[in-house]
Coordinates of N, CA and C in Angstrom, one line a residue:
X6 N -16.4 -7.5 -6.7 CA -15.3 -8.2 -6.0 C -15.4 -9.7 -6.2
X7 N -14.6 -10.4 -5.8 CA -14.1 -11.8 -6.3 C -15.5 -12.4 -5.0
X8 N -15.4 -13.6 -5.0 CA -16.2 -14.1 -4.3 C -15.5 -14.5 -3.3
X9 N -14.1 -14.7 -3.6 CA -13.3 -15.3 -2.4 C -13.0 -14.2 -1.4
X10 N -12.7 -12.4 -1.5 CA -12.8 -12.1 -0.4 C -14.2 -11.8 0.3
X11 N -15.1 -11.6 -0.4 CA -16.6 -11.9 0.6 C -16.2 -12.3 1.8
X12 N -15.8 -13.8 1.2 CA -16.1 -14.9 2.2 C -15.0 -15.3 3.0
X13 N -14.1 -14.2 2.8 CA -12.3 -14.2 4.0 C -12.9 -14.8 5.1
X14 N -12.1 -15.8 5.7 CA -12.2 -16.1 7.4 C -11.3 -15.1 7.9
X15 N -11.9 -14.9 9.1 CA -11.6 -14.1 10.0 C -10.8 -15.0 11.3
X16 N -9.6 -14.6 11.6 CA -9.2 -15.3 12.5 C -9.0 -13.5 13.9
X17 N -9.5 -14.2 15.0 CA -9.5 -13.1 15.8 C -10.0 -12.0 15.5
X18 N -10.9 -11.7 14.4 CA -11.0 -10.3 14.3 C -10.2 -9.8 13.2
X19 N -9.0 -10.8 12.7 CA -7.8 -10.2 11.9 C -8.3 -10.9 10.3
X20 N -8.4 -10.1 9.3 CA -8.6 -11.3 7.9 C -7.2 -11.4 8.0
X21 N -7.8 -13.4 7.6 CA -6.8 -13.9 6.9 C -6.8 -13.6 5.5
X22 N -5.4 -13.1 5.1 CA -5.3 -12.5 3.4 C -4.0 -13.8 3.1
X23 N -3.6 -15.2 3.8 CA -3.0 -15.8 3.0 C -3.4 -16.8 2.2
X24 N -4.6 -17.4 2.2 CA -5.2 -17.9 1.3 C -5.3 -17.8 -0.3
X25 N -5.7 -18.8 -0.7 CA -5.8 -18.2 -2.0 C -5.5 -17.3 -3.4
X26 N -4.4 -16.6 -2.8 CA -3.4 -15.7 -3.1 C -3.4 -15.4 -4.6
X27 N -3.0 -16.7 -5.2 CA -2.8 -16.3 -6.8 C -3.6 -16.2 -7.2
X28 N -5.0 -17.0 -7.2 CA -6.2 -16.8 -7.6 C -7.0 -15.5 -7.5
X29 N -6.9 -14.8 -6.4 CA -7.5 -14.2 -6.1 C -6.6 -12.5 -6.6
X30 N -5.5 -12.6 -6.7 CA -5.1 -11.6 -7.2 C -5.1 -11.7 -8.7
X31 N -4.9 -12.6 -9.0 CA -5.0 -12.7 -10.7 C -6.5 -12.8 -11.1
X32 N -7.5 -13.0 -11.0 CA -8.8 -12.6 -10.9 C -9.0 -10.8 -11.2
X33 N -8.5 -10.0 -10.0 CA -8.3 -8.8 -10.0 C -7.4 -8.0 -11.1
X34 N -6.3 -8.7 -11.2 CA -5.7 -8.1 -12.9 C -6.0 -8.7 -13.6
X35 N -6.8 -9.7 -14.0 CA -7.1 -9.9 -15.1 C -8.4 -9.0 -16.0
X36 N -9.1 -8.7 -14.5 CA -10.0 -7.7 -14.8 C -9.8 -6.4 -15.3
X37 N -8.7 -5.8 -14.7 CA -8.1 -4.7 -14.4 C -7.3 -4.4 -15.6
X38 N -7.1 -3.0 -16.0 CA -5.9 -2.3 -16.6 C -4.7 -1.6 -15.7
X39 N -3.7 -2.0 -16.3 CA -2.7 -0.5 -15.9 C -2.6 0.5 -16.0
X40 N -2.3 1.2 -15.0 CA -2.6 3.2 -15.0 C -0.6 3.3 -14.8
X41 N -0.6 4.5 -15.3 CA 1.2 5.4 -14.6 C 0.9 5.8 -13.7
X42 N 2.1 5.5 -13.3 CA 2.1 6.1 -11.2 C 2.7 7.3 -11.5
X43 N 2.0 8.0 -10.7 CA 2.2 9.4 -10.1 C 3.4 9.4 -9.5
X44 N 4.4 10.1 -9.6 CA 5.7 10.2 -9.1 C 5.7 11.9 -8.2
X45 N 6.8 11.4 -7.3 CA 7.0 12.7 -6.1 C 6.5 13.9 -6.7
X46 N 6.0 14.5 -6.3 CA 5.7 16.2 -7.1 C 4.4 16.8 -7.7
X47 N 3.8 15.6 -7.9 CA 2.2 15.3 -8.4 C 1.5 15.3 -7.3
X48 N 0.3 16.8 -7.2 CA -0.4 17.3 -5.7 C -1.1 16.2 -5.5
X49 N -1.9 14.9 -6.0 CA -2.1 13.8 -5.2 C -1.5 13.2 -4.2
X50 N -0.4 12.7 -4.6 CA 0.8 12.5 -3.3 C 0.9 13.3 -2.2
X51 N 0.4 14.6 -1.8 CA 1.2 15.4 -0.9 C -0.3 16.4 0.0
X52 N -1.5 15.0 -0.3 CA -2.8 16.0 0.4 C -3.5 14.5 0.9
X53 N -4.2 14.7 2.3 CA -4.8 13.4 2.6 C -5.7 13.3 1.3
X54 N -6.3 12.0 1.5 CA -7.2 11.2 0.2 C -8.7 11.2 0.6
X55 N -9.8 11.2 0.1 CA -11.3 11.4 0.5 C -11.6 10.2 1.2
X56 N -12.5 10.1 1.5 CA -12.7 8.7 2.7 C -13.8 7.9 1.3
X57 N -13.4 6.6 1.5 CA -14.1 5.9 0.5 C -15.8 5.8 1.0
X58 N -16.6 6.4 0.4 CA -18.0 6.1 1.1 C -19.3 5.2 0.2
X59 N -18.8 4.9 -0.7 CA -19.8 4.2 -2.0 C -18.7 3.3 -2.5
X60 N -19.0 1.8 -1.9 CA -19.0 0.3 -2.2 C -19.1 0.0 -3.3
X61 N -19.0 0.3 -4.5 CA -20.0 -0.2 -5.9 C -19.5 -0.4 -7.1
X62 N -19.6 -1.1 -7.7 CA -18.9 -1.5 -8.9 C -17.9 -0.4 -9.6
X63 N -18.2 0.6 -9.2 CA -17.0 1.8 -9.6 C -15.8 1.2 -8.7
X64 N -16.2 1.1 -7.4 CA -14.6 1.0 -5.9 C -14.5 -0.1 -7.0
X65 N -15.0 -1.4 -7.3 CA -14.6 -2.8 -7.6 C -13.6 -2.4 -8.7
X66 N -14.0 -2.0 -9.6 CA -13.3 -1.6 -11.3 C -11.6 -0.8 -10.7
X67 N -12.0 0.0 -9.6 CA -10.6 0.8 -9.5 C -9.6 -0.4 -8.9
X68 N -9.8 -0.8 -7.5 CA -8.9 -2.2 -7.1 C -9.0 -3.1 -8.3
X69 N -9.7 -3.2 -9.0 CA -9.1 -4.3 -9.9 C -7.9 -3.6 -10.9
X70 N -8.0 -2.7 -11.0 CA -6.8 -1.1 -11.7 C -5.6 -1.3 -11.0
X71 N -6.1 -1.3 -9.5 CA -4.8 -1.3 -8.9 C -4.1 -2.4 -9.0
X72 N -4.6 -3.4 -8.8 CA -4.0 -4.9 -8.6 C -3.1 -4.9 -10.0
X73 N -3.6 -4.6 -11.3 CA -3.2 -4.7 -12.4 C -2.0 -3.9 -12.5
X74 N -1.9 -2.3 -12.0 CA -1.0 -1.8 -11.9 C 0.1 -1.7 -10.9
X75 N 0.0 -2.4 -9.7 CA 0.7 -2.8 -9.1 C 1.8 -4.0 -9.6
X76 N 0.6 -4.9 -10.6 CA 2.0 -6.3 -10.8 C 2.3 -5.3 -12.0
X77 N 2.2 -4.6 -12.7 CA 3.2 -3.9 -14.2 C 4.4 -3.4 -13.2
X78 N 3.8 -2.5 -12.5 CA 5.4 -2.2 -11.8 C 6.3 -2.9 -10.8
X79 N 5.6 -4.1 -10.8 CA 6.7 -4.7 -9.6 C 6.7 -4.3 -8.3
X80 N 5.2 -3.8 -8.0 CA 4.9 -3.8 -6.7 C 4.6 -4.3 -5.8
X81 N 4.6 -4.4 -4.0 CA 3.9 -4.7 -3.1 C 3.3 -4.5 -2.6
X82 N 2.4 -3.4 -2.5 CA 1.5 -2.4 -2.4 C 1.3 -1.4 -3.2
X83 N 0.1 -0.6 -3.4 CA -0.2 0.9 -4.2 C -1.3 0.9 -3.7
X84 N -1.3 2.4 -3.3 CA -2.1 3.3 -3.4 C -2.6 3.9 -3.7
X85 N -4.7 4.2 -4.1 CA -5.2 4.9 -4.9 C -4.1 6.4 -5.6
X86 N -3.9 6.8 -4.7 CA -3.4 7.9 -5.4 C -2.0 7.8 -6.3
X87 N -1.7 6.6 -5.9 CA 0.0 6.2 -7.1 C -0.5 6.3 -8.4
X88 N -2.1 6.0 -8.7 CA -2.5 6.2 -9.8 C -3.5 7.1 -10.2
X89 N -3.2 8.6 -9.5 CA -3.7 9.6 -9.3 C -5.7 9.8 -9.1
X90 N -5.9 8.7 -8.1 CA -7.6 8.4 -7.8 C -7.5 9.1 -6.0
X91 N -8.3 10.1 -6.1 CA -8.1 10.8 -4.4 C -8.9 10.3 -3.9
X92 N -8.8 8.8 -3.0 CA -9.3 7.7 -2.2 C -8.6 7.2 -1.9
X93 N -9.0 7.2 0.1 CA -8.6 6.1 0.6 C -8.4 4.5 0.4
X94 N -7.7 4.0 -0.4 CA -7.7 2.8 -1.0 C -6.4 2.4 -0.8
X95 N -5.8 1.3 -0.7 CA -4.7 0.8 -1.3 C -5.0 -1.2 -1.2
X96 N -4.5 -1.5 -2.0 CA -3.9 -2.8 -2.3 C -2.6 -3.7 -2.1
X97 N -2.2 -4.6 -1.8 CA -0.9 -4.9 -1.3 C -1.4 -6.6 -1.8
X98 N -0.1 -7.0 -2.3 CA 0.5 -8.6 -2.6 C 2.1 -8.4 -2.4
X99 N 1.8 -9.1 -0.9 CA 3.2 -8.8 -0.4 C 3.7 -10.1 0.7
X100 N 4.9 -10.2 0.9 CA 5.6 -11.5 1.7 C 5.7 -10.7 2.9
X101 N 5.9 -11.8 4.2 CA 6.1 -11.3 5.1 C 7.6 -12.1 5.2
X102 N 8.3 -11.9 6.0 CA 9.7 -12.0 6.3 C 9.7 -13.5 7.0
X103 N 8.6 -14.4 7.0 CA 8.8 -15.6 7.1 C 8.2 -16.7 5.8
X104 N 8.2 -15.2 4.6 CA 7.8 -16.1 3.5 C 6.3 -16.0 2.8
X105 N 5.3 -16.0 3.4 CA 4.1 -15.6 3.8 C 3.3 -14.7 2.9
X106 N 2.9 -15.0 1.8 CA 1.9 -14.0 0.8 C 1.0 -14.1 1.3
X107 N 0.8 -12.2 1.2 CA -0.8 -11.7 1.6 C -1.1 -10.8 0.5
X108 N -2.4 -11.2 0.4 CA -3.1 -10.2 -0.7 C -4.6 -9.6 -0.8
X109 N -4.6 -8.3 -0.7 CA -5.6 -8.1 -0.1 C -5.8 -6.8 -0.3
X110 N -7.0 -5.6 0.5 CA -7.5 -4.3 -0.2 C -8.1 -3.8 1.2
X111 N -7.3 -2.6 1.4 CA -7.9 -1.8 3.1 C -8.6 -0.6 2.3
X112 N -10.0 0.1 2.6 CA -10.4 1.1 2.5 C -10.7 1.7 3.8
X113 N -10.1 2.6 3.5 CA -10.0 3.8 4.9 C -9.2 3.5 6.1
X114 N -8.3 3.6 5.7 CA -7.3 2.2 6.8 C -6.4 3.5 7.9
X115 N -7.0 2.9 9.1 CA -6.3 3.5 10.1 C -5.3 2.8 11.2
X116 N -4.1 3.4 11.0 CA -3.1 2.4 12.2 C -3.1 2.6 12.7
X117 N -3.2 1.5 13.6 CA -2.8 1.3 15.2 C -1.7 1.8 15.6
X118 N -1.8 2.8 16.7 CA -0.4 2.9 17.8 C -0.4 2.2 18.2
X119 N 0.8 1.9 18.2 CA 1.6 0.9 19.3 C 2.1 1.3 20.4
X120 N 1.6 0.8 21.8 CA 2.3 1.4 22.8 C 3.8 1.3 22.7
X121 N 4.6 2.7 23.3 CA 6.3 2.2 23.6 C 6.8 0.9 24.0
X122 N 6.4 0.4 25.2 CA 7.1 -0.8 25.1 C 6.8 -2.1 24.5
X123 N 6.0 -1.8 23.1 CA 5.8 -3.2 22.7 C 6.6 -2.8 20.9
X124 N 7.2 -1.7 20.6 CA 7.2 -0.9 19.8 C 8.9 -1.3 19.4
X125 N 9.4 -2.2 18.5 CA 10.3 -2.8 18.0 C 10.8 -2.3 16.5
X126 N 11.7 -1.4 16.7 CA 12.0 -0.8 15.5 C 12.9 -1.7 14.2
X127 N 12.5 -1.7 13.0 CA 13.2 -2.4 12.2 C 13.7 -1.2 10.9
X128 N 15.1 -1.3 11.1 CA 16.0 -0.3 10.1 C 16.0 -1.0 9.0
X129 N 16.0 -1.3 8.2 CA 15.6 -1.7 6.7 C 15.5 -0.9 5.6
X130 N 16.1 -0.8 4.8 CA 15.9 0.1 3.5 C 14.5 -0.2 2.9
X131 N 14.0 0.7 2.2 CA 12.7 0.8 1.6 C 12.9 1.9 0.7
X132 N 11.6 2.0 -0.5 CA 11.4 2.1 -1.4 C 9.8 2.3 -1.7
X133 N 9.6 3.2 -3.0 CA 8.3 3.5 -3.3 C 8.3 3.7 -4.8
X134 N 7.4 3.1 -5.4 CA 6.9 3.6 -7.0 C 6.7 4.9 -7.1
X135 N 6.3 5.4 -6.3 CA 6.3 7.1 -6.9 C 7.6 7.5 -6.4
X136 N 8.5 7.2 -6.0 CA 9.8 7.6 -5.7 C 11.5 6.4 -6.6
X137 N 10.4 6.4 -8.0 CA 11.0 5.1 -8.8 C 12.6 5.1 -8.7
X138 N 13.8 4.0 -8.3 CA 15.1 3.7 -8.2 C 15.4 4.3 -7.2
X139 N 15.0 4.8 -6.0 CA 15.4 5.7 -5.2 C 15.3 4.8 -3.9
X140 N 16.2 4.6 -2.7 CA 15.7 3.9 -1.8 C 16.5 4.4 -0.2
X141 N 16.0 4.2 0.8 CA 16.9 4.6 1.7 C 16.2 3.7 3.0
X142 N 17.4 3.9 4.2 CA 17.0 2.9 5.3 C 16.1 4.0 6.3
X143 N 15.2 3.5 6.6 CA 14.1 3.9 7.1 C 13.6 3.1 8.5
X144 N 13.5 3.5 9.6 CA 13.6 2.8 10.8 C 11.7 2.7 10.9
X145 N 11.1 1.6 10.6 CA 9.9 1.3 11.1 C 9.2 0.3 12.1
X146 N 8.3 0.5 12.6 CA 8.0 -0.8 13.8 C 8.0 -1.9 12.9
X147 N 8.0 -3.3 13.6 CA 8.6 -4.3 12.9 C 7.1 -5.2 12.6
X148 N 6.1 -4.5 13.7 CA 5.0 -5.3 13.3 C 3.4 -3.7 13.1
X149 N 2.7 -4.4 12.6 CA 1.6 -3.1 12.3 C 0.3 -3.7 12.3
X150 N -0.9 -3.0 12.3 CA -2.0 -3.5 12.6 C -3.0 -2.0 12.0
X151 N -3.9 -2.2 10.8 CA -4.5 -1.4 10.3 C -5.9 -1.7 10.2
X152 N -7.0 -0.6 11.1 CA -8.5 -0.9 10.9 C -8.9 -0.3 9.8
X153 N -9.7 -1.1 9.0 CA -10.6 -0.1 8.0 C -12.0 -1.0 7.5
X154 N -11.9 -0.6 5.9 CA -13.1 -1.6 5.4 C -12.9 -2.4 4.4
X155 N -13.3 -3.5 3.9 CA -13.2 -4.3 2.7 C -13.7 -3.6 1.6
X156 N -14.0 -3.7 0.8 CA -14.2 -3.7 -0.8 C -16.4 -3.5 -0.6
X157 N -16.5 -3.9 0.7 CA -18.2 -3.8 0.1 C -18.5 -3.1 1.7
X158 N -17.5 -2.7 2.2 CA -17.8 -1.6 3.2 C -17.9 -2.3 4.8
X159 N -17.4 -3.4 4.3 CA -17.7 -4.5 6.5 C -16.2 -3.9 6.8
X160 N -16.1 -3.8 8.2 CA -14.7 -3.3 9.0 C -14.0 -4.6 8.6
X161 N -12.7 -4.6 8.9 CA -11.8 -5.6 8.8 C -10.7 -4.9 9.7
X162 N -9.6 -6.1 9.8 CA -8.4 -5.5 10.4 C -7.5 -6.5 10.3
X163 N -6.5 -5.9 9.8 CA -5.4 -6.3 9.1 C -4.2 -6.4 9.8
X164 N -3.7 -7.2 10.2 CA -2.0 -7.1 11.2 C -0.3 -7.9 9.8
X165 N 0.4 -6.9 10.5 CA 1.7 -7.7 9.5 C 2.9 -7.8 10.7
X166 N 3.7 -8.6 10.1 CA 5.1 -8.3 10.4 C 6.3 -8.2 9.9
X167 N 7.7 -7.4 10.1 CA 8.1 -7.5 9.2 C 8.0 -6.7 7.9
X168 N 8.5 -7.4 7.2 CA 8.4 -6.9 5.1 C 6.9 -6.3 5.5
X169 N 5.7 -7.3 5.7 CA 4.6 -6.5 5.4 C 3.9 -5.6 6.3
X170 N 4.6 -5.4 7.5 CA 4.7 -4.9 8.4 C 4.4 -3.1 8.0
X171 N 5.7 -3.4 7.6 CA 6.3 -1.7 6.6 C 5.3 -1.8 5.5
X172 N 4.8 -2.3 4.5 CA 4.0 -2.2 3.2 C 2.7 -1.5 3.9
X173 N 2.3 -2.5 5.1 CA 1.0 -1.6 5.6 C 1.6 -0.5 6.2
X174 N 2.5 0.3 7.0 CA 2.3 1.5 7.2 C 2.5 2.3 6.1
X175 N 3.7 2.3 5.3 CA 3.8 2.7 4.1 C 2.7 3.5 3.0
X176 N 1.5 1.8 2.7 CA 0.7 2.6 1.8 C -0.6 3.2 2.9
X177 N -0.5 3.1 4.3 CA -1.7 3.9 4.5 C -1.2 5.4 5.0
X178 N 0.5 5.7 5.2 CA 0.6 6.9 4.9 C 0.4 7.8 3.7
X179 N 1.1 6.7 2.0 CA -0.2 7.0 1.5 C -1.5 8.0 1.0
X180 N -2.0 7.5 2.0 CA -3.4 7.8 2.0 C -3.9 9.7 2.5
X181 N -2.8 9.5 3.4 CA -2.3 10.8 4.3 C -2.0 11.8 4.0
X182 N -1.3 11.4 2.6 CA -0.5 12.6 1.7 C 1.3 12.7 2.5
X183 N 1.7 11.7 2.6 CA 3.3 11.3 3.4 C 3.5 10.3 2.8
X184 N 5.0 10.7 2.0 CA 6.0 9.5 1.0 C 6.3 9.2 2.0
X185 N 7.4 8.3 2.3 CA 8.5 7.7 3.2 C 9.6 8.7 3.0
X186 N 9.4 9.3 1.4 CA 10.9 10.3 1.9 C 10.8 11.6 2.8
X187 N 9.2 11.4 3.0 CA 8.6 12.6 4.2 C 9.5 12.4 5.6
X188 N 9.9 11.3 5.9 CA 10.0 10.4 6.9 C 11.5 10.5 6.8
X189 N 12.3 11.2 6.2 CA 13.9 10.9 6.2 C 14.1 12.6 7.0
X190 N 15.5 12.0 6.9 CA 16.4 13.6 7.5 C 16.4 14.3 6.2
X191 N 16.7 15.6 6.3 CA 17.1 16.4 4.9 C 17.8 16.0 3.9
X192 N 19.1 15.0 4.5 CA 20.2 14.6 3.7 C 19.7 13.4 3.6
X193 N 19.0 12.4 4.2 CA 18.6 11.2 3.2 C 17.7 11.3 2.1
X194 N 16.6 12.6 2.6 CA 15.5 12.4 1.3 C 16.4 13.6 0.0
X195 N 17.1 14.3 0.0 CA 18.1 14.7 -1.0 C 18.8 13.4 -1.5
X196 N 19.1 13.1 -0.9 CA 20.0 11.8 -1.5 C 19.0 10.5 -2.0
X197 N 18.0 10.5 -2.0 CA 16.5 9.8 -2.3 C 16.4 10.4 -3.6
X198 N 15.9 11.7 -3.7 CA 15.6 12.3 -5.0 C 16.9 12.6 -6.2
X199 N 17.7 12.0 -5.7 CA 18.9 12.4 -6.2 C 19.5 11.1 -7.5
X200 N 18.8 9.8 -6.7 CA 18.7 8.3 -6.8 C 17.5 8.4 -8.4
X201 N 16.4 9.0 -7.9 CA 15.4 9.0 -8.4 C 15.6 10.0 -9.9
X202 N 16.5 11.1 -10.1 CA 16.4 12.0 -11.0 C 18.0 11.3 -11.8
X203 N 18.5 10.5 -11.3 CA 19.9 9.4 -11.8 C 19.0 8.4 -12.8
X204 N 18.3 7.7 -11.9 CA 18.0 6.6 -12.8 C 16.7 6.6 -13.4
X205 N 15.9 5.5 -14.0 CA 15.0 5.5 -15.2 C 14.2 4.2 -14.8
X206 N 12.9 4.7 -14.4 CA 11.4 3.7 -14.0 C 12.0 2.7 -15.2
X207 N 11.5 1.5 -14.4 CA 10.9 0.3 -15.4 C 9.8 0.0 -15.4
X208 N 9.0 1.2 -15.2 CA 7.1 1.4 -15.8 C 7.0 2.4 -16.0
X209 N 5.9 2.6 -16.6 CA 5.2 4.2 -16.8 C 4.5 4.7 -15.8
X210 N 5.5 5.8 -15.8 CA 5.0 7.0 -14.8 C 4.2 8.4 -15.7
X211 N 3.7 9.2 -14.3 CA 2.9 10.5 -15.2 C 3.5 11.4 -14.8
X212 N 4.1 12.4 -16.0 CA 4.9 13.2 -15.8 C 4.6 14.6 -15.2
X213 N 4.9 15.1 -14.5 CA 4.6 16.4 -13.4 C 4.7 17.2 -14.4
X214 N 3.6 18.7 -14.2 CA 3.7 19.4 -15.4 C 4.9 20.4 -14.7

């Protein structure tokens, strides 16, 4: 891993991931290769992911994979399994809705409930690489907060709001084996895959046998 997240400050308990941003992601792709994302229908997507338990220059080599394959597609998060690896992992370089790049790597990432009354729903369309041109409005809390581990195994905990709010729930469902089109009515996720079998990725995907 880079030497800059080692040494993330911790504000409250929460890493700060806005620091350093370009450096630190481009560090990671430059290391890294691009993989094809697993698109809907590929049994990785559709089974929880193994819990990451060995820290070691293997986990380092795959996030730096991700990071790489994440900017080929124009992503703000992926997760291990978008590039068919059954681990809890994902990666995110993403804005929050006051502007705000965060960049950064949850292993084993578990969300926080939110109690009901602090629980602010944001309707916003969203989208997924394994669900390439496809998009629909999806009602998610507006803010999120995910415990897990860094890259060399210390807990961390991650909060967003907003844009990144949704990226963190998103890729640690994920993790779960739950698209977002898991998350629609009948007639939106038909109308999702419908988007998706119309139009044509601007990356390489891996084709379902």
């Amino acid at each position: 891993m880079a030497q800059q997240e080692t040494d993330e400050q911790i504000n409250d308990g929460f890493v700060v991931d806005t620091e350093d941003c370009e450096e630190r992601e481009t560090a990671h792709r430059e290391r890294g290769s691009a993989r094809p994302i697993t698109v809907v229908g590929n049994p990785v997507l559709h089974k929880e992911c193994r819990d990451v338990t060995e820290f070691d220059d293997k986990l380092a080599a795959l996030i730096d994979d991700m990071f790489a394959s994440q900017r080929a597609a124009e992503g703000v998060g992926l997760a291990a399994n978008q590039i068919g690896v059954d681990l809890k992992v994902f990666v995110y370089d993403c804005p929050d809705d006051e502007g705000a790049r965060h960049v950064g790597v949850v292993c084993n990432p578990v969300l926080q409930e939110l109690p009901p009354e602090l629980r602010v729903l944001d309707d916003s369309n969203e989208g997924c690489l394994s669900v390439p041109t496809a998009y629909a409005s999806l009602a998610r809390p507006d803010y999120a907060e995910v415990h897990g581990q860094d890259a060399e195994g210390k807990p961390i905990k991650v909060r967003g709001t907003g844009y990144f709010a949704r990226c963190l729930q998103h890729e640690t469902d994920h993790l779960y084996g739950r698209l977002y089109i898991d998350r629609l009515s009948k007639r939106d996720r038909k109308d999702a895959l419908r988007q998706m079998e119309e139009g044509t990725p601007r990356y390489e995907t891996v084709p379902n046998d």
